[in-house]
Short mmCIF file of C-alpha atoms in Angstrom, two decimals:
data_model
loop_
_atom_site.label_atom_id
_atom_site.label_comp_id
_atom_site.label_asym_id
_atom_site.label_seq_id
_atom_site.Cartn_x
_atom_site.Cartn_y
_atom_site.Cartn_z
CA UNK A 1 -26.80 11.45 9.16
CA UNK A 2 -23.26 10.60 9.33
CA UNK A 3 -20.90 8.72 7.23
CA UNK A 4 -18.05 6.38 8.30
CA UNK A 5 -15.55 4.44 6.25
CA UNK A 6 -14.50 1.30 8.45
CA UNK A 7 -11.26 -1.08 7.35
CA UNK A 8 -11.24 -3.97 8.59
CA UNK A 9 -7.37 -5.54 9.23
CA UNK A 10 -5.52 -7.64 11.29
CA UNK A 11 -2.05 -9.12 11.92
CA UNK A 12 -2.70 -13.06 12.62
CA UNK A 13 -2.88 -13.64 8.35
CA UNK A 14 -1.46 -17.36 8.11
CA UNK A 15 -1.65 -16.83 4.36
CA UNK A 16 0.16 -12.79 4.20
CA UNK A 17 1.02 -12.25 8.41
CA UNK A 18 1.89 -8.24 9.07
CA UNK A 19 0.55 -7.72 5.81
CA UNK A 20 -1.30 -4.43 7.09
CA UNK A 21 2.33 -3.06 8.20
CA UNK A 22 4.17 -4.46 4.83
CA UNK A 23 6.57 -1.73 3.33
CA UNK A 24 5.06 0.06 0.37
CA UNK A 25 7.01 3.19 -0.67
CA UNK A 26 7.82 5.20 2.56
CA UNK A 27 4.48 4.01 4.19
CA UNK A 28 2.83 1.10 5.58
CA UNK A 29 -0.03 -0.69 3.92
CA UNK A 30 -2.94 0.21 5.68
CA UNK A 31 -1.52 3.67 6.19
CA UNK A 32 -1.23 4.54 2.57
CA UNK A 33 -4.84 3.26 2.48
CA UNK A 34 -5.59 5.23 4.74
CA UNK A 35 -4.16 8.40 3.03
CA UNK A 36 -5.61 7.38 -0.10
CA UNK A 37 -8.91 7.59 0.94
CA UNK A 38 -9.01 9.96 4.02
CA UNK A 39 -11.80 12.83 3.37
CA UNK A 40 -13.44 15.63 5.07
CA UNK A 41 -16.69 13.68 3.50
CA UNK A 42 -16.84 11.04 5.89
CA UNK A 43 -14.93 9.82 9.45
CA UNK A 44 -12.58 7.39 8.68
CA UNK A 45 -11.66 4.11 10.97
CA UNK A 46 -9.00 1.44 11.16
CA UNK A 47 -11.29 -1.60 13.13
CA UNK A 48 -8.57 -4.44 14.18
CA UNK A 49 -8.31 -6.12 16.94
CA UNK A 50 -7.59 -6.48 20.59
CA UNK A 51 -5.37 -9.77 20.35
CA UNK A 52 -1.87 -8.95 21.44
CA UNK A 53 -1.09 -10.47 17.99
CA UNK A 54 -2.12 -6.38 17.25
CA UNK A 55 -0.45 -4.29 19.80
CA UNK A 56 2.43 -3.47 17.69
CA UNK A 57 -0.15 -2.85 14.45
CA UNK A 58 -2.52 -0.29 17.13
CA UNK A 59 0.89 1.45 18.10
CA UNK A 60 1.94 2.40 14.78
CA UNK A 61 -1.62 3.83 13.96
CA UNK A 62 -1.40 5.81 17.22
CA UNK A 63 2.33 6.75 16.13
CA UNK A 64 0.67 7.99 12.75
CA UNK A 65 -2.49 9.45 14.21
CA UNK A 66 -4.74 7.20 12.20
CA UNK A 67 -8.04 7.00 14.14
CA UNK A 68 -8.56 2.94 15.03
CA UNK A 69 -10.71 0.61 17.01
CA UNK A 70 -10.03 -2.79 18.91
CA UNK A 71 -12.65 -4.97 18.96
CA UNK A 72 -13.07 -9.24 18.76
CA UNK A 73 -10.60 -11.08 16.80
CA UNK A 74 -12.36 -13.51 15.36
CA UNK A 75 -15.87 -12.54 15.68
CA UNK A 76 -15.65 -9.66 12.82
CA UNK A 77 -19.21 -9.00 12.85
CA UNK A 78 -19.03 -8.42 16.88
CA UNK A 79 -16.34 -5.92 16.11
CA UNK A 80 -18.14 -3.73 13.84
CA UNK A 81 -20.83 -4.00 16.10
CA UNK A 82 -19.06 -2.83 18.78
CA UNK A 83 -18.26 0.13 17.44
CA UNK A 84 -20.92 0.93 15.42
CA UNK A 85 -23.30 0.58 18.60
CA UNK A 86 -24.09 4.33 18.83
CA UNK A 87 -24.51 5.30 15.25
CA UNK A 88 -27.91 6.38 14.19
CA UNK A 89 -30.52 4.10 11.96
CA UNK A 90 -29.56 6.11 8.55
CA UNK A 91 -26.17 6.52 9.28
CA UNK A 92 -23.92 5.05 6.82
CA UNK A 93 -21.22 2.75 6.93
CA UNK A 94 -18.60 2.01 4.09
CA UNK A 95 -16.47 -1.04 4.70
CA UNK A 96 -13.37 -2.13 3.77
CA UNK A 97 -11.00 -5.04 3.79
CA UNK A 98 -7.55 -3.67 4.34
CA UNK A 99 -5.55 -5.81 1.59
CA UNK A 100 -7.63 -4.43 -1.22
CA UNK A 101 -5.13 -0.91 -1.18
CA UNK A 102 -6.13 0.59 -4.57
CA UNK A 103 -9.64 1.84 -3.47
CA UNK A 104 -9.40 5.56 -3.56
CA UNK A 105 -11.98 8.42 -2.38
CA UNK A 106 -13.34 8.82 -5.48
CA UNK A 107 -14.80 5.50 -5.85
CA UNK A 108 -15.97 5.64 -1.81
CA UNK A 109 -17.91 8.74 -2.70
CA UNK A 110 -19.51 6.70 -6.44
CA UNK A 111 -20.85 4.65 -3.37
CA UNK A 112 -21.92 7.04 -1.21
CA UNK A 113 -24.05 8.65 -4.05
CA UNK A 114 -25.11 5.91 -5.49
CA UNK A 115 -26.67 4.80 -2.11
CA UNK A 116 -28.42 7.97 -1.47
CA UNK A 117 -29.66 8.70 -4.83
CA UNK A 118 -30.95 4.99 -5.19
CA UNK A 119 -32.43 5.12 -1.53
CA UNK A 120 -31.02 2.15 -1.10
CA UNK A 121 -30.39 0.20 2.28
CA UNK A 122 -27.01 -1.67 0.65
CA UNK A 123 -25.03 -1.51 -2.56
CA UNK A 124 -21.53 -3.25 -3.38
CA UNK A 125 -19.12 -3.05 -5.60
CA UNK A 126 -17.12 -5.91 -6.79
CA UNK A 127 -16.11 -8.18 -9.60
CA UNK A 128 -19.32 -10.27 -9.12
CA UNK A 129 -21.37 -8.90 -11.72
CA UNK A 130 -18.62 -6.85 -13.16
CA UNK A 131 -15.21 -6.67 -15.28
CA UNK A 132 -13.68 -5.75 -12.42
CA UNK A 133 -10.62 -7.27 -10.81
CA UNK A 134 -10.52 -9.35 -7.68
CA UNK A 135 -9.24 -6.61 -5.11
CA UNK A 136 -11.57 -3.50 -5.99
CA UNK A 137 -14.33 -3.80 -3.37
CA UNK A 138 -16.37 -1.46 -1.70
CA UNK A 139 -19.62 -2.26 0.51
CA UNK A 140 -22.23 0.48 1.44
CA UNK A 141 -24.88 0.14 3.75
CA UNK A 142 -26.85 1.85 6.46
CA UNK A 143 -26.59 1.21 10.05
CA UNK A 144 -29.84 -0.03 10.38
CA UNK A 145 -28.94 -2.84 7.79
CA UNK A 146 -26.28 -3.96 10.14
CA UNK A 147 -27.89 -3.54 12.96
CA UNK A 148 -31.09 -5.79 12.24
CA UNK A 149 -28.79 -8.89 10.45
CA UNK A 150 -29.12 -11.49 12.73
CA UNK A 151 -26.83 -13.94 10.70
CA UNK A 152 -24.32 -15.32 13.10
CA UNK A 153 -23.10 -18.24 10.67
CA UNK A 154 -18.82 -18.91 10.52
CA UNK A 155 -18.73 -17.30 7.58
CA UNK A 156 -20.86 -14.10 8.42
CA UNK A 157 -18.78 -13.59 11.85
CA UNK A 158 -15.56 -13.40 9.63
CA UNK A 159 -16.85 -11.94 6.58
CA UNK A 160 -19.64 -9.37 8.32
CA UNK A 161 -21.50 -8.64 5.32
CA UNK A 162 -22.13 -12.51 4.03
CA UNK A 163 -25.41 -12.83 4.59
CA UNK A 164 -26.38 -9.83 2.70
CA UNK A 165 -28.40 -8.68 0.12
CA UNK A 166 -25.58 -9.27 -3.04
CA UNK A 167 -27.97 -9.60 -5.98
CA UNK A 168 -27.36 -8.04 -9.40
CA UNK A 169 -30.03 -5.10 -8.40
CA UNK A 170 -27.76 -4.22 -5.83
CA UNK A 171 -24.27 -3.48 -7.61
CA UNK A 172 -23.21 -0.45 -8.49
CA UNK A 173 -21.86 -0.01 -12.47
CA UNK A 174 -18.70 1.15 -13.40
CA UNK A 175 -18.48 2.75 -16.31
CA UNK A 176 -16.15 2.19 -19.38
CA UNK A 177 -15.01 -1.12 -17.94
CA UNK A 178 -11.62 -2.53 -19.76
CA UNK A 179 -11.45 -6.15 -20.55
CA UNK A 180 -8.10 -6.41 -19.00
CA UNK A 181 -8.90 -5.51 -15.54
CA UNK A 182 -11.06 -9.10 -15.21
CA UNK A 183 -7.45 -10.93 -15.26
CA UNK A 184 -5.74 -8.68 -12.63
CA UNK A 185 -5.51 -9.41 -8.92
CA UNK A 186 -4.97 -6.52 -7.00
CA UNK A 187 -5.86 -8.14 -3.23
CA UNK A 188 -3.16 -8.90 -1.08
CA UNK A 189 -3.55 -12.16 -0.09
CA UNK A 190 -0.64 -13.90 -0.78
CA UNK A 191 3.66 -12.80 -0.81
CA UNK A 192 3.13 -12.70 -4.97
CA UNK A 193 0.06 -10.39 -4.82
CA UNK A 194 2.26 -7.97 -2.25
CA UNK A 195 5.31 -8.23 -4.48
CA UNK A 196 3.31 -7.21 -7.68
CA UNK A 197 1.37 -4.61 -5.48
CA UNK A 198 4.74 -2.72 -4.00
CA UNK A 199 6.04 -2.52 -7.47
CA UNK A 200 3.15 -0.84 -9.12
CA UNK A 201 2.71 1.67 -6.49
CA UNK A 202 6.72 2.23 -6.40
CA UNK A 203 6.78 2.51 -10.30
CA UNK A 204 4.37 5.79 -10.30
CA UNK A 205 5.27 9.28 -8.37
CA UNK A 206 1.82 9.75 -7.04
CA UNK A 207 0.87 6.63 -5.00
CA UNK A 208 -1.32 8.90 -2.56
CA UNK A 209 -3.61 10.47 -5.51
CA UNK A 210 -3.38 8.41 -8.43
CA UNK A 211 -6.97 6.76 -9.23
CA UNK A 212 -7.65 2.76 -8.98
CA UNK A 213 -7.94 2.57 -13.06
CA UNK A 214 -4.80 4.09 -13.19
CA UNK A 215 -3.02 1.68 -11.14
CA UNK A 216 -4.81 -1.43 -12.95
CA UNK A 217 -3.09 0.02 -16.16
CA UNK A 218 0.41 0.70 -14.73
CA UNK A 219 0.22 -3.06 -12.79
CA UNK A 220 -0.72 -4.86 -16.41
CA UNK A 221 2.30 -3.67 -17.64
CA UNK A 222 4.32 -5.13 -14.87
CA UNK A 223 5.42 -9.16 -15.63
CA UNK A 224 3.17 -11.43 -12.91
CA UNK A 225 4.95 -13.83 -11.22
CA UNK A 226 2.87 -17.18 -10.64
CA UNK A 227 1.24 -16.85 -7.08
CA UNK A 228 1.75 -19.72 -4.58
CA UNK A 229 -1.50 -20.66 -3.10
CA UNK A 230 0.31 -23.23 -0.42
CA UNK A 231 1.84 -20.28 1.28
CA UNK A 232 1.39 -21.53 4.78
CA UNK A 233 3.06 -19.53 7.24
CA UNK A 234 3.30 -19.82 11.13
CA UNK A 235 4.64 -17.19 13.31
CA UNK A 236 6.26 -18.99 17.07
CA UNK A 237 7.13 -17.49 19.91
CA UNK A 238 9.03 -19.54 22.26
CA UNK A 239 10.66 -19.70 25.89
CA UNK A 240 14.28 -21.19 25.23
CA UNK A 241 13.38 -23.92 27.95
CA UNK A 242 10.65 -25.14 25.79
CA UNK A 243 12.39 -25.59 22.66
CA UNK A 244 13.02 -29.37 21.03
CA UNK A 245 16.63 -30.78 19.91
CA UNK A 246 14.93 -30.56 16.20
CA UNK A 247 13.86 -27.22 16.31
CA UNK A 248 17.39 -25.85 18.08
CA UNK A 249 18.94 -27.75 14.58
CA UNK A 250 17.01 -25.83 12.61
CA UNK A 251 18.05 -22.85 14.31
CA UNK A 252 21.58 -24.06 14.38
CA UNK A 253 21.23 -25.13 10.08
CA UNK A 254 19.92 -21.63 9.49
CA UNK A 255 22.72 -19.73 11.19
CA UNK A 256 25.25 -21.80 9.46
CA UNK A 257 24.03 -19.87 6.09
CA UNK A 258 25.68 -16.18 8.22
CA UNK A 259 28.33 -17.57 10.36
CA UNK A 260 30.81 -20.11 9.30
CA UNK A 261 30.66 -22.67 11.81
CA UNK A 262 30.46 -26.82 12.14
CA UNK A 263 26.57 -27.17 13.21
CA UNK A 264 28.06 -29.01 16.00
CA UNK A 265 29.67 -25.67 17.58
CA UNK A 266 26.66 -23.47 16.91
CA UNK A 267 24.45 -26.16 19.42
CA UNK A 268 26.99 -26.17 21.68
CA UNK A 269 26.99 -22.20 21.00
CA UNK A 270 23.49 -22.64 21.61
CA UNK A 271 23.54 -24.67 24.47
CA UNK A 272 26.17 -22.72 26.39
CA UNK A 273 24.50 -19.25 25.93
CA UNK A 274 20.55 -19.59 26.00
CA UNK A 275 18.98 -18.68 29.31
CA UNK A 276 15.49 -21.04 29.83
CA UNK A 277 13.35 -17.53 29.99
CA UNK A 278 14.82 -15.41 26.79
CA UNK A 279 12.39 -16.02 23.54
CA UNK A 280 13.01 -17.53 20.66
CA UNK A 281 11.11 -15.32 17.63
CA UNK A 282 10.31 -18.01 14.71
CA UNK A 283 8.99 -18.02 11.20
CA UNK A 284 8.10 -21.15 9.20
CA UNK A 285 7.08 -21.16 6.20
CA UNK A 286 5.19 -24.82 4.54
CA UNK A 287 6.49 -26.56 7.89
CA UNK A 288 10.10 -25.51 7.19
CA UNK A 289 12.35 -22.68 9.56
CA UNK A 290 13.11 -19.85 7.53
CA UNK A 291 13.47 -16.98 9.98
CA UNK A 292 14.97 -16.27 13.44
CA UNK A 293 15.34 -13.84 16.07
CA UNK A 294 16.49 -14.31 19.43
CA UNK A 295 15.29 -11.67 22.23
CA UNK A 296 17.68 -11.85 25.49
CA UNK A 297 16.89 -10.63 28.66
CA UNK A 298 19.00 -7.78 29.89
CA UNK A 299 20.00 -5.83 32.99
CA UNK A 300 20.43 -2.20 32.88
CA UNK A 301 22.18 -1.37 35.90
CA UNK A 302 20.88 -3.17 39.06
CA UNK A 303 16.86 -3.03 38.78
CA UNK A 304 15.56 -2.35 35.28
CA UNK A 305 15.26 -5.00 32.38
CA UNK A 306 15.35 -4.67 29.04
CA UNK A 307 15.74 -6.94 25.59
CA UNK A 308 18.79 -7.15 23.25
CA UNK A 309 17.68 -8.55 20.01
CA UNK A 310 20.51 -11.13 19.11
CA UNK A 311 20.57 -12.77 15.83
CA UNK A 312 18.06 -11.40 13.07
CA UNK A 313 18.20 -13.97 10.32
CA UNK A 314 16.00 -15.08 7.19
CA UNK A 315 17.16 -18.26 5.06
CA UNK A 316 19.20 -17.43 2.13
CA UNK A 317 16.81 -18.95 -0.35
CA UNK A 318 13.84 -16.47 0.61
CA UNK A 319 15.80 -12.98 0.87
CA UNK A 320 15.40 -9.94 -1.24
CA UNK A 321 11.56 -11.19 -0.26
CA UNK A 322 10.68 -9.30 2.07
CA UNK A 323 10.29 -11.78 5.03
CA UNK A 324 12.37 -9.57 6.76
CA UNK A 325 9.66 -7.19 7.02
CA UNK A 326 7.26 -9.93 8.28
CA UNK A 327 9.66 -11.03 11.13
CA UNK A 328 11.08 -7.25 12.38
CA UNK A 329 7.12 -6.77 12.90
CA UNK A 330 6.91 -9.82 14.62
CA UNK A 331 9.54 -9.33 16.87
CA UNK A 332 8.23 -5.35 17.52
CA UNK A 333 4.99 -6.78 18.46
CA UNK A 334 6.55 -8.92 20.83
CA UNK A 335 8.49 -6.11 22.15
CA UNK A 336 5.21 -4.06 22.87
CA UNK A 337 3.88 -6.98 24.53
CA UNK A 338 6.88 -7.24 27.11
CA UNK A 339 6.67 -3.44 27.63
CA UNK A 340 10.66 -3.30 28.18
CA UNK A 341 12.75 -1.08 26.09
CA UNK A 342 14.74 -3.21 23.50
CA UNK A 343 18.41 -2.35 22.10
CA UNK A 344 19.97 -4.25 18.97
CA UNK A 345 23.37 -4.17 17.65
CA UNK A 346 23.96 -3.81 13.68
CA UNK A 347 26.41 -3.01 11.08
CA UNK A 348 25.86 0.55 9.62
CA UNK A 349 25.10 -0.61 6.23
CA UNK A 350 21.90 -2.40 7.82
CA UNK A 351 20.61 1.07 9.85
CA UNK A 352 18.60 2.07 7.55
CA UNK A 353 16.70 -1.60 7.54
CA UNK A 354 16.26 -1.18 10.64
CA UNK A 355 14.93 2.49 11.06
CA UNK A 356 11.97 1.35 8.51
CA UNK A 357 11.06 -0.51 11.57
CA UNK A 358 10.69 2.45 14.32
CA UNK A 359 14.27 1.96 15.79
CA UNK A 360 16.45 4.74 16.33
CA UNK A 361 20.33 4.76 16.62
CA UNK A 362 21.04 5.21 19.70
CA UNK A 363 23.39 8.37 21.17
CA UNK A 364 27.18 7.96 21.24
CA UNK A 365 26.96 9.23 25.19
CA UNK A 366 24.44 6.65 26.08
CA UNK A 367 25.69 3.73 24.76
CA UNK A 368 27.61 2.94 27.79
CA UNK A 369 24.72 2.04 29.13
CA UNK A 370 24.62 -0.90 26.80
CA UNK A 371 28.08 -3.22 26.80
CA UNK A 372 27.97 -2.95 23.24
CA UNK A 373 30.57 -3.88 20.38
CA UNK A 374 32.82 -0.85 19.14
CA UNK A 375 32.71 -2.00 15.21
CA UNK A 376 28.99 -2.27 15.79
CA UNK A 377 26.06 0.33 15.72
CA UNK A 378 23.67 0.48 18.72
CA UNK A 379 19.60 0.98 17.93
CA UNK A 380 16.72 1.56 20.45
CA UNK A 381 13.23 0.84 20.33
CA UNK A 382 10.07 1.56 22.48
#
C-alpha cells in the first residue's frame, strides 16, 4: 500500500487567474503548499493541466523540483484518473484543492489514520459538519473508491469527489474546535481572500511549519476587507492586426495614466509603431482594461527571433494590488508558449519586481546584443 497526496490547480481561474503562482513571502502559492505539507509519509503530486494556459505554471514546478502531472483541463476527474491508473486497489489517495494553503502535514496524516484505523473506504474533512472554516479541506479515499465511481455529471468532472459518500458518518472530528474559526475564510478564491491570506502568512516567521490553528488565530486578528464576489476577470491575448479602434483607446486611456501625452498622439504612437503579428497581453477586469503588456517581435542578428516586452502597465486605481503579479505570469506563460528568449528594459528601482518573476539582469558585455537604452536596465528571460 502506498500513499499519495494529489493537489489539484490550475491557471485559467476567471474568479483568482495565476492564483497558484501568486507571491506569498519568497514563494509561490502552490509551492509553499507544497513545502508545507511535503513528507517522507506519503508521495506528493501537483496534478494541473496540459492547456498551454499552464506551461508557464509546469515550468516553475520543474524549476523548483516539485513533482507534477498534466492531465485534462476541464475534465478533473479524467485527470486524476489518468494518473492514478496504475495505483493499487488499497492504495490511498489524499486530495487537495490548491487555494486552500493552510493545510499542513499534520492534519494530512489525522486523515491518513483516521482512514486506516476506521477501515474506511473515504473520510473528509471540512466545515460541513464542523466549526471549521471554509478553506480547511482534506479528502481521503482509496483507489478503489475512485476507481469504481462512475459519476460523470458537470459537477463531478470538475469537482472529482462530488458524487461521494459525504455523510456525517464519514467526517473526521477535530478536536477543541474554536467558535471563531466558523467566520473565517481561508480559500483563495477571490483578490480579498489572497490579500488577507499573504498578510497572515507574512505577519508570522514560520510560514513553512506553523500549524493551520495557528494561522486561523494570527488571520482573526488581521482587519477583513469586504470580498468582491463580481470579480470577473478575463485574460486576452491578441495579434495587433486583430485589435478594434475601442480596444486600442483603451490601451491608449491607460497609458495616458504613465506617459503624459494627448490620447490623440499615443494612437497615432500606436498606429505608427505596432507591427500586425506582435501581441497585445490584456487584462480586464468587470469588462473594463486595467492591464497591458505589449510583446514585440525582435531580430537578433540576421536569423534568430526573440520578444522585447514593451510597456508593462496596470491602471492606477488597482496598484499596490497585486495585478501586477497576475499579468507578469501572464505574459511568462505566453513567453513559454512562443519558445523565444524574451528581453525587457526597466528602471533599476523596478529589478527587483521583476526578478520575483524568473528574469535575470542581463550582463553588461551582452547587452550589445540588444539596442537597448543607456539610462535603462536590460533583463532576460527563458
Amino acid at each position: 500500500m502506498k500513499i499519495h497526496v494529489l493537489i489539484q490547480a490550475r491557471s485559467s481561474s476567471t474568479r483568482l487567474p495565476f492564483k497558484s503562482l501568486l507571491n506569498i513571502d519568497k514563494y509561490f502559492s502552490i509551492e509553499l503548499l507544497y513545502k508545507r505539507i511535503k513528507s517522507k509519509m506519503y508521495n506528493t503530486t501537483v496534478l494541473i493541466s496540459k492547456d498551454t494556459s499552464d506551461d508557464y505554471f509546469a515550468h516553475l514546478l520543474n524549476k523548483k523540483k516539485i513533482n507534477l502531472f498534466r492531465g485534462s483541463l476541464l475534465n478533473v476527474k479524467k485527470r486524476f484518473l489518468s494518473f492514478t491508473k496504475k495505483f493499487k486497489n488499497e492504495d490511498i489517495i489524499v486530495r487537495l484543492t490548491g487555494d486552500n494553503l493552510f493545510i499542513d502535514k499534520k492534519l494530512i496524516k489525522l486523515a491518513i489514520k483516521e482512514l486506516i484505523t476506521q477501515k474506511k473506504d473515504y473520510l473528509f474533512i471540512s466545515n460541513k459538519f464542523s466549526n471549521l472554516p471554509l478553506g480547511i479541506s482534506v479528502e481521503i479515499f482509496r483507489y478503489l473508491y475512485l476507481k469504481k465511481n462512475n459519476n460523470f455529471s458537470k459537477l463531478d468532472k470538475e469537482h472529482v469527489t462530488y458524487s461521494f459518500d459525504k455523510h456525517k458518518s464519514n467526517s473526521i472530528k477535530i478536536r477543541q474546535e474554536k467558535k471563531f474559526w466558523k467566520k473565517l475564510v481561508c480559500t483563495m478564491d477571490y483578490l480579498e481572500n489572497y490579500h488577507l491570506i499573504k498578510k497572515t502568512f507574512e505577519s508570522i516567521k514560520n510560514p513553512l511549519t506553523i500549524s493551520w490553528q495557528k494561522l486561523l488565530k494570527v488571520m482573526d486578528k488581521i482587519k477583513r476587507k469586504k470580498v468582491n464576489y463580481k470579480n470577473d476577470f478575463k485574460l486576452i491575448s491578441i495579434q495587433s492586426k486583430k485589435l478594434t479602434k475601442k480596444i486600442i483607446i483603451d490601451i491608449s486611456k491607460l497609458k495616458m495614466q504613465e506617459w503624459n501625452f494627448s490620447l490623440k498622439s499615443h494612437i497615432k504612437y500606436f498606429n505608427d509603431t505596432l507591427k500586425e503579428n506582435e501581441i497585445n497581453n490584456m487584462i480586464y477586469l468587470n469588462d473594463k482594461l486595467i492591464g497591458y503588456t505589449l510583446h514585440r517581435k525582435k531580430k537578433l542578428y540576421k536569423s534568430n527571433s526573440y520578444v522585447l516586452i514593451d510597456t508593462v502597465i496596470i491602471n492606477k486605481n488597482y496598484r499596490k494590488k497585486n495585478l501586477g503579479t497576475i499579468l507578469m505570469n501572464f505574459n511568462n506563460n505566453e513567453i513559454i508558449k512562443s519558445k523565444l528568449p524574451a528581453y525587457l528594459q526597466c528602471k533599476t528601482e523596478h529589478i527587483k519586481f521583476y526578478k520575483n518573476f524568473s528574469w535575470k539582469e542581463v550582463d553588461k558585455k551582452n547587452k550589445i546584443l540588444i539596442q537597448s537604452k543607456s539610462n535603462l536596465r536590460l533583463m532576460s528571460f527563458n
